[in-house]
Amino acid sequence: KSAATQLSSFEPEAASQSIDQAQTTATGLYNRADIFSFVPILNQIPETISKVVKLTATIRDINETLKQIKSSGLGMVLGSDNGDIVGLLKRLRNNITTVNNIAGDLRNVASGRGMLSAENSAQYVDFNLKSSKATEGLDALISLLSQPGDTHLLAVFENHSEIRPSGGFVGSYADITINNGRVKDINVDDIYRP
């Protein structure tokens, strides 16, 4: 699997090696890119490689943030870990935006030089759409967890043995109270009790 597939599948540990290799390669190229600045037609190469280095560093930070969320996120939300889940989600959102911007810049450079294939252009469009959806989802989650005061969420539990159009008979529910990014209270009750 590629690092992108592993990250989108929430497998940051598996993505680490690929990301580290990409960053090492990009940094090595950047350290040798000065030789291109003397040839006028090639003078954009160091700047382009610099963007790739920043891109790989930002992807590495996304990976590290996902590792933190995966290992401690639930504890942060439940209050057993003193970490800041909202801060991590904001960092993740900002890094996704940065990656999207750098990828757009690199796409424009490749397109301007006539080096962007139709396949790569389609991949960029797909990536742009997915990153926009991820940013929108993170914005909604951050907004929900950052609300001042108590926020109540409803969770319903369905019994799939008693089939209904929604999937199953709703026999019980939970009122989950969130305050400052943490679960404050969970009340589970039967639908027959008002």
C-alpha atoms as a PDB file:
ATOM      1  CA  LYS A   1       0.000   0.000   0.000  1.00  0.00           C
ATOM      2  CA  SER A   2       1.123   3.562  -0.602  1.00  0.00           C
ATOM      3  CA  ALA A   3       1.543   6.033   2.253  1.00  0.00           C
ATOM      4  CA  ALA A   4      -1.516   7.926   0.997  1.00  0.00           C
ATOM      5  CA  THR A   5      -3.667   4.796   1.146  1.00  0.00           C
ATOM      6  CA  GLN A   6      -2.323   3.948   4.593  1.00  0.00           C
ATOM      7  CA  LEU A   7      -3.026   7.451   5.909  1.00  0.00           C
ATOM      8  CA  SER A   8      -6.552   7.500   4.499  1.00  0.00           C
ATOM      9  CA  SER A   9      -7.116   4.062   6.071  1.00  0.00           C
ATOM     10  CA  PHE A  10      -5.973   5.488   9.432  1.00  0.00           C
ATOM     11  CA  GLU A  11      -2.836   3.326   9.517  1.00  0.00           C
ATOM     12  CA  PRO A  12      -0.191   5.948  10.417  1.00  0.00           C
ATOM     13  CA  GLU A  13       2.314   3.414  11.765  1.00  0.00           C
ATOM     14  CA  ALA A  14       2.399   1.623   8.411  1.00  0.00           C
ATOM     15  CA  ALA A  15       2.817   4.908   6.512  1.00  0.00           C
ATOM     16  CA  SER A  16       5.823   6.096   8.531  1.00  0.00           C
ATOM     17  CA  GLN A  17       8.490   4.245   6.571  1.00  0.00           C
ATOM     18  CA  SER A  18       7.262   5.458   3.170  1.00  0.00           C
ATOM     19  CA  ILE A  19       6.967   9.029   4.410  1.00  0.00           C
ATOM     20  CA  ASP A  20      10.457   8.947   5.953  1.00  0.00           C
ATOM     21  CA  GLN A  21      11.922   7.609   2.686  1.00  0.00           C
ATOM     22  CA  ALA A  22      10.168  10.323   0.659  1.00  0.00           C
ATOM     23  CA  GLN A  23      11.390  13.040   3.008  1.00  0.00           C
ATOM     24  CA  THR A  24      14.974  11.723   2.944  1.00  0.00           C
ATOM     25  CA  THR A  25      14.940  11.593  -0.863  1.00  0.00           C
ATOM     26  CA  ALA A  26      13.426  15.085  -1.192  1.00  0.00           C
ATOM     27  CA  THR A  27      15.892  16.570   1.297  1.00  0.00           C
ATOM     28  CA  GLY A  28      18.811  14.914  -0.535  1.00  0.00           C
ATOM     29  CA  LEU A  29      17.631  16.376  -3.839  1.00  0.00           C
ATOM     30  CA  TYR A  30      17.189  19.809  -2.261  1.00  0.00           C
ATOM     31  CA  ASN A  31      20.743  19.736  -0.893  1.00  0.00           C
ATOM     32  CA  ARG A  32      22.036  19.176  -4.445  1.00  0.00           C
ATOM     33  CA  ALA A  33      19.559  21.473  -6.227  1.00  0.00           C
ATOM     34  CA  ASP A  34      21.818  24.531  -6.193  1.00  0.00           C
ATOM     35  CA  ILE A  35      23.633  23.254  -9.272  1.00  0.00           C
ATOM     36  CA  PHE A  36      20.478  23.920 -11.310  1.00  0.00           C
ATOM     37  CA  SER A  37      20.234  27.587 -10.327  1.00  0.00           C
ATOM     38  CA  PHE A  38      23.102  28.488 -12.691  1.00  0.00           C
ATOM     39  CA  VAL A  39      21.239  27.345 -15.794  1.00  0.00           C
ATOM     40  CA  PRO A  40      18.434  29.850 -16.563  1.00  0.00           C
ATOM     41  CA  ILE A  41      15.990  27.289 -17.933  1.00  0.00           C
ATOM     42  CA  LEU A  42      16.428  25.120 -14.812  1.00  0.00           C
ATOM     43  CA  ASN A  43      16.419  27.864 -12.147  1.00  0.00           C
ATOM     44  CA  GLN A  44      12.932  26.889 -10.865  1.00  0.00           C
ATOM     45  CA  ILE A  45      14.099  23.418  -9.858  1.00  0.00           C
ATOM     46  CA  PRO A  46      15.466  24.394  -6.403  1.00  0.00           C
ATOM     47  CA  GLU A  47      12.223  26.206  -5.524  1.00  0.00           C
ATOM     48  CA  THR A  48      10.121  23.263  -6.730  1.00  0.00           C
ATOM     49  CA  ILE A  49      12.198  20.772  -4.749  1.00  0.00           C
ATOM     50  CA  SER A  50      11.890  23.074  -1.713  1.00  0.00           C
ATOM     51  CA  LYS A  51       8.105  22.780  -2.030  1.00  0.00           C
ATOM     52  CA  VAL A  52       8.399  18.985  -2.187  1.00  0.00           C
ATOM     53  CA  VAL A  53      10.522  19.042   1.005  1.00  0.00           C
ATOM     54  CA  LYS A  54       7.885  21.172   2.741  1.00  0.00           C
ATOM     55  CA  LEU A  55       5.171  18.844   1.427  1.00  0.00           C
ATOM     56  CA  THR A  56       6.861  15.734   2.825  1.00  0.00           C
ATOM     57  CA  ALA A  57       7.542  17.462   6.179  1.00  0.00           C
ATOM     58  CA  THR A  58       3.876  18.453   6.435  1.00  0.00           C
ATOM     59  CA  ILE A  59       2.733  14.933   5.535  1.00  0.00           C
ATOM     60  CA  ARG A  60       5.058  13.603   8.241  1.00  0.00           C
ATOM     61  CA  ASP A  61       3.416  15.966  10.750  1.00  0.00           C
ATOM     62  CA  ILE A  62      -0.028  14.757   9.621  1.00  0.00           C
ATOM     63  CA  ASN A  63       1.157  11.199  10.213  1.00  0.00           C
ATOM     64  CA  GLU A  64       2.467  12.013  13.704  1.00  0.00           C
ATOM     65  CA  THR A  65      -0.786  13.812  14.562  1.00  0.00           C
ATOM     66  CA  LEU A  66      -2.803  10.799  13.393  1.00  0.00           C
ATOM     67  CA  LYS A  67      -0.636   8.555  15.579  1.00  0.00           C
ATOM     68  CA  GLN A  68      -1.421  10.744  18.601  1.00  0.00           C
ATOM     69  CA  ILE A  69      -5.134  10.777  17.836  1.00  0.00           C
ATOM     70  CA  LYS A  70      -5.181   7.019  17.281  1.00  0.00           C
ATOM     71  CA  SER A  71      -3.317   6.221  20.496  1.00  0.00           C
ATOM     72  CA  SER A  72      -4.730   8.888  22.841  1.00  0.00           C
ATOM     73  CA  GLY A  73      -7.729  10.506  21.160  1.00  0.00           C
ATOM     74  CA  LEU A  74     -10.390   8.470  22.913  1.00  0.00           C
ATOM     75  CA  GLY A  75      -8.689   9.047  26.256  1.00  0.00           C
ATOM     76  CA  MET A  76      -8.607  12.786  25.550  1.00  0.00           C
ATOM     77  CA  VAL A  77     -12.329  12.869  24.746  1.00  0.00           C
ATOM     78  CA  LEU A  78     -13.213  10.726  27.773  1.00  0.00           C
ATOM     79  CA  GLY A  79     -11.016  12.823  30.079  1.00  0.00           C
ATOM     80  CA  SER A  80      -8.512  10.113  31.076  1.00  0.00           C
ATOM     81  CA  ASP A  81      -5.740  11.804  29.060  1.00  0.00           C
ATOM     82  CA  ASN A  82      -4.791  15.462  29.544  1.00  0.00           C
ATOM     83  CA  GLY A  83      -4.136  16.034  25.839  1.00  0.00           C
ATOM     84  CA  ASP A  84      -6.002  18.566  23.717  1.00  0.00           C
ATOM     85  CA  ILE A  85      -8.035  16.724  21.083  1.00  0.00           C
ATOM     86  CA  VAL A  86      -9.377  19.966  19.595  1.00  0.00           C
ATOM     87  CA  GLY A  87      -5.831  21.300  19.226  1.00  0.00           C
ATOM     88  CA  LEU A  88      -4.753  18.108  17.465  1.00  0.00           C
ATOM     89  CA  LEU A  89      -7.754  18.256  15.131  1.00  0.00           C
ATOM     90  CA  LYS A  90      -6.998  21.908  14.291  1.00  0.00           C
ATOM     91  CA  ARG A  91      -3.356  21.027  13.594  1.00  0.00           C
ATOM     92  CA  LEU A  92      -4.508  18.181  11.351  1.00  0.00           C
ATOM     93  CA  ARG A  93      -6.922  20.459   9.464  1.00  0.00           C
ATOM     94  CA  ASN A  94      -4.262  23.151   8.977  1.00  0.00           C
ATOM     95  CA  ASN A  95      -1.743  20.606   7.730  1.00  0.00           C
ATOM     96  CA  ILE A  96      -4.235  19.135   5.255  1.00  0.00           C
ATOM     97  CA  THR A  97      -4.861  22.660   3.940  1.00  0.00           C
ATOM     98  CA  THR A  98      -1.102  23.219   3.616  1.00  0.00           C
ATOM     99  CA  VAL A  99      -0.659  19.949   1.718  1.00  0.00           C
ATOM    100  CA  ASN A 100      -3.540  20.872  -0.582  1.00  0.00           C
ATOM    101  CA  ASN A 101      -2.009  24.302  -1.287  1.00  0.00           C
ATOM    102  CA  ILE A 102       1.475  22.899  -1.984  1.00  0.00           C
ATOM    103  CA  ALA A 103       0.037  20.153  -4.190  1.00  0.00           C
ATOM    104  CA  GLY A 104      -1.858  22.835  -6.125  1.00  0.00           C
ATOM    105  CA  ASP A 105       1.338  24.862  -6.567  1.00  0.00           C
ATOM    106  CA  LEU A 106       3.226  21.798  -7.790  1.00  0.00           C
ATOM    107  CA  ARG A 107       0.377  20.928 -10.157  1.00  0.00           C
ATOM    108  CA  ASN A 108       0.472  24.458 -11.588  1.00  0.00           C
ATOM    109  CA  VAL A 109       4.251  24.278 -12.112  1.00  0.00           C
ATOM    110  CA  ALA A 110       3.964  20.912 -13.870  1.00  0.00           C
ATOM    111  CA  SER A 111       1.031  22.126 -15.963  1.00  0.00           C
ATOM    112  CA  GLY A 112       2.848  25.329 -16.911  1.00  0.00           C
ATOM    113  CA  ARG A 113       5.815  23.287 -18.132  1.00  0.00           C
ATOM    114  CA  GLY A 114       3.549  20.914 -20.070  1.00  0.00           C
ATOM    115  CA  MET A 115       4.586  18.032 -17.826  1.00  0.00           C
ATOM    116  CA  LEU A 116       1.195  17.154 -16.307  1.00  0.00           C
ATOM    117  CA  SER A 117      -0.350  14.014 -17.711  1.00  0.00           C
ATOM    118  CA  ALA A 118      -4.109  13.547 -17.871  1.00  0.00           C
ATOM    119  CA  GLU A 119      -3.803  10.747 -15.300  1.00  0.00           C
ATOM    120  CA  ASN A 120      -1.899  12.956 -12.847  1.00  0.00           C
ATOM    121  CA  SER A 121      -4.363  15.767 -13.392  1.00  0.00           C
ATOM    122  CA  ALA A 122      -7.254  13.410 -12.579  1.00  0.00           C
ATOM    123  CA  GLN A 123      -5.392  12.173  -9.484  1.00  0.00           C
ATOM    124  CA  TYR A 124      -4.942  15.769  -8.329  1.00  0.00           C
ATOM    125  CA  VAL A 125      -8.654  16.491  -8.776  1.00  0.00           C
ATOM    126  CA  ASP A 126      -9.498  13.356  -6.767  1.00  0.00           C
ATOM    127  CA  PHE A 127      -6.996  14.327  -4.039  1.00  0.00           C
ATOM    128  CA  ASN A 128      -8.340  17.880  -3.935  1.00  0.00           C
ATOM    129  CA  LEU A 129     -11.900  16.614  -3.514  1.00  0.00           C
ATOM    130  CA  LYS A 130     -10.924  14.157  -0.753  1.00  0.00           C
ATOM    131  CA  SER A 131      -8.866  16.735   1.126  1.00  0.00           C
ATOM    132  CA  SER A 132     -11.727  19.248   0.907  1.00  0.00           C
ATOM    133  CA  LYS A 133     -14.119  16.678   2.360  1.00  0.00           C
ATOM    134  CA  ALA A 134     -11.644  15.858   5.139  1.00  0.00           C
ATOM    135  CA  THR A 135     -11.258  19.557   5.952  1.00  0.00           C
ATOM    136  CA  GLU A 136     -15.032  20.056   6.027  1.00  0.00           C
ATOM    137  CA  GLY A 137     -15.456  17.036   8.317  1.00  0.00           C
ATOM    138  CA  LEU A 138     -12.694  18.250  10.630  1.00  0.00           C
ATOM    139  CA  ASP A 139     -14.230  21.740  10.718  1.00  0.00           C
ATOM    140  CA  ALA A 140     -17.583  20.250  11.752  1.00  0.00           C
ATOM    141  CA  LEU A 141     -15.989  18.062  14.437  1.00  0.00           C
ATOM    142  CA  ILE A 142     -13.878  20.937  15.770  1.00  0.00           C
ATOM    143  CA  SER A 143     -16.968  23.153  15.867  1.00  0.00           C
ATOM    144  CA  LEU A 144     -18.933  20.485  17.732  1.00  0.00           C
ATOM    145  CA  LEU A 145     -16.191  19.876  20.287  1.00  0.00           C
ATOM    146  CA  SER A 146     -15.442  23.598  20.750  1.00  0.00           C
ATOM    147  CA  GLN A 147     -18.987  24.735  21.555  1.00  0.00           C
ATOM    148  CA  PRO A 148     -19.149  26.727  24.786  1.00  0.00           C
ATOM    149  CA  GLY A 149     -21.155  25.024  27.507  1.00  0.00           C
ATOM    150  CA  ASP A 150     -22.761  21.628  27.275  1.00  0.00           C
ATOM    151  CA  THR A 151     -23.529  20.057  23.904  1.00  0.00           C
ATOM    152  CA  HIS A 152     -25.884  17.081  23.818  1.00  0.00           C
ATOM    153  CA  LEU A 153     -25.589  14.304  21.251  1.00  0.00           C
ATOM    154  CA  LEU A 154     -28.139  11.578  20.689  1.00  0.00           C
ATOM    155  CA  ALA A 155     -27.016   8.022  19.962  1.00  0.00           C
ATOM    156  CA  VAL A 156     -29.662   5.426  19.157  1.00  0.00           C
ATOM    157  CA  PHE A 157     -29.184   1.683  19.507  1.00  0.00           C
ATOM    158  CA  GLU A 158     -30.986  -0.482  16.993  1.00  0.00           C
ATOM    159  CA  ASN A 159     -31.994  -4.110  17.332  1.00  0.00           C
ATOM    160  CA  HIS A 160     -31.480  -5.606  13.885  1.00  0.00           C
ATOM    161  CA  SER A 161     -33.451  -8.706  14.895  1.00  0.00           C
ATOM    162  CA  GLU A 162     -36.557  -6.505  14.726  1.00  0.00           C
ATOM    163  CA  ILE A 163     -36.132  -5.076  11.242  1.00  0.00           C
ATOM    164  CA  ARG A 164     -37.374  -1.556  10.520  1.00  0.00           C
ATOM    165  CA  PRO A 165     -36.932   0.765   7.512  1.00  0.00           C
ATOM    166  CA  SER A 166     -34.058   2.523   9.320  1.00  0.00           C
ATOM    167  CA  GLY A 167     -32.302  -0.789   9.949  1.00  0.00           C
ATOM    168  CA  GLY A 168     -33.697  -2.066  13.230  1.00  0.00           C
ATOM    169  CA  PHE A 169     -36.008  -1.334  16.132  1.00  0.00           C
ATOM    170  CA  VAL A 170     -34.697   1.502  18.293  1.00  0.00           C
ATOM    171  CA  GLY A 171     -34.879   0.034  21.782  1.00  0.00           C
ATOM    172  CA  SER A 172     -32.641   2.403  23.716  1.00  0.00           C
ATOM    173  CA  TYR A 173     -30.700   5.618  23.326  1.00  0.00           C
ATOM    174  CA  ALA A 174     -27.894   7.599  24.895  1.00  0.00           C
ATOM    175  CA  ASP A 175     -27.680  11.294  25.706  1.00  0.00           C
ATOM    176  CA  ILE A 176     -23.980  12.161  25.476  1.00  0.00           C
ATOM    177  CA  THR A 177     -22.996  15.495  27.029  1.00  0.00           C
ATOM    178  CA  ILE A 178     -19.809  17.106  25.694  1.00  0.00           C
ATOM    179  CA  ASN A 179     -18.130  20.128  27.251  1.00  0.00           C
ATOM    180  CA  ASN A 180     -14.822  21.659  26.102  1.00  0.00           C
ATOM    181  CA  GLY A 181     -13.974  18.715  23.852  1.00  0.00           C
ATOM    182  CA  ARG A 182     -14.541  16.105  26.550  1.00  0.00           C
ATOM    183  CA  VAL A 183     -17.379  13.754  27.339  1.00  0.00           C
ATOM    184  CA  LYS A 184     -18.911  15.066  30.524  1.00  0.00           C
ATOM    185  CA  ASP A 185     -21.712  12.532  30.909  1.00  0.00           C
ATOM    186  CA  ILE A 186     -23.385   9.599  29.148  1.00  0.00           C
ATOM    187  CA  ASN A 187     -26.950   8.679  30.057  1.00  0.00           C
ATOM    188  CA  VAL A 188     -28.300   5.509  28.439  1.00  0.00           C
ATOM    189  CA  ASP A 189     -32.008   4.853  28.719  1.00  0.00           C
ATOM    190  CA  ASP A 190     -34.804   2.686  27.395  1.00  0.00           C
ATOM    191  CA  ILE A 191     -37.278   4.222  24.900  1.00  0.00           C
ATOM    192  CA  TYR A 192     -40.152   3.231  27.145  1.00  0.00           C
ATOM    193  CA  ARG A 193     -38.973   5.591  29.877  1.00  0.00           C
ATOM    194  CA  PRO A 194     -39.663   9.257  29.189  1.00  0.00           C
END
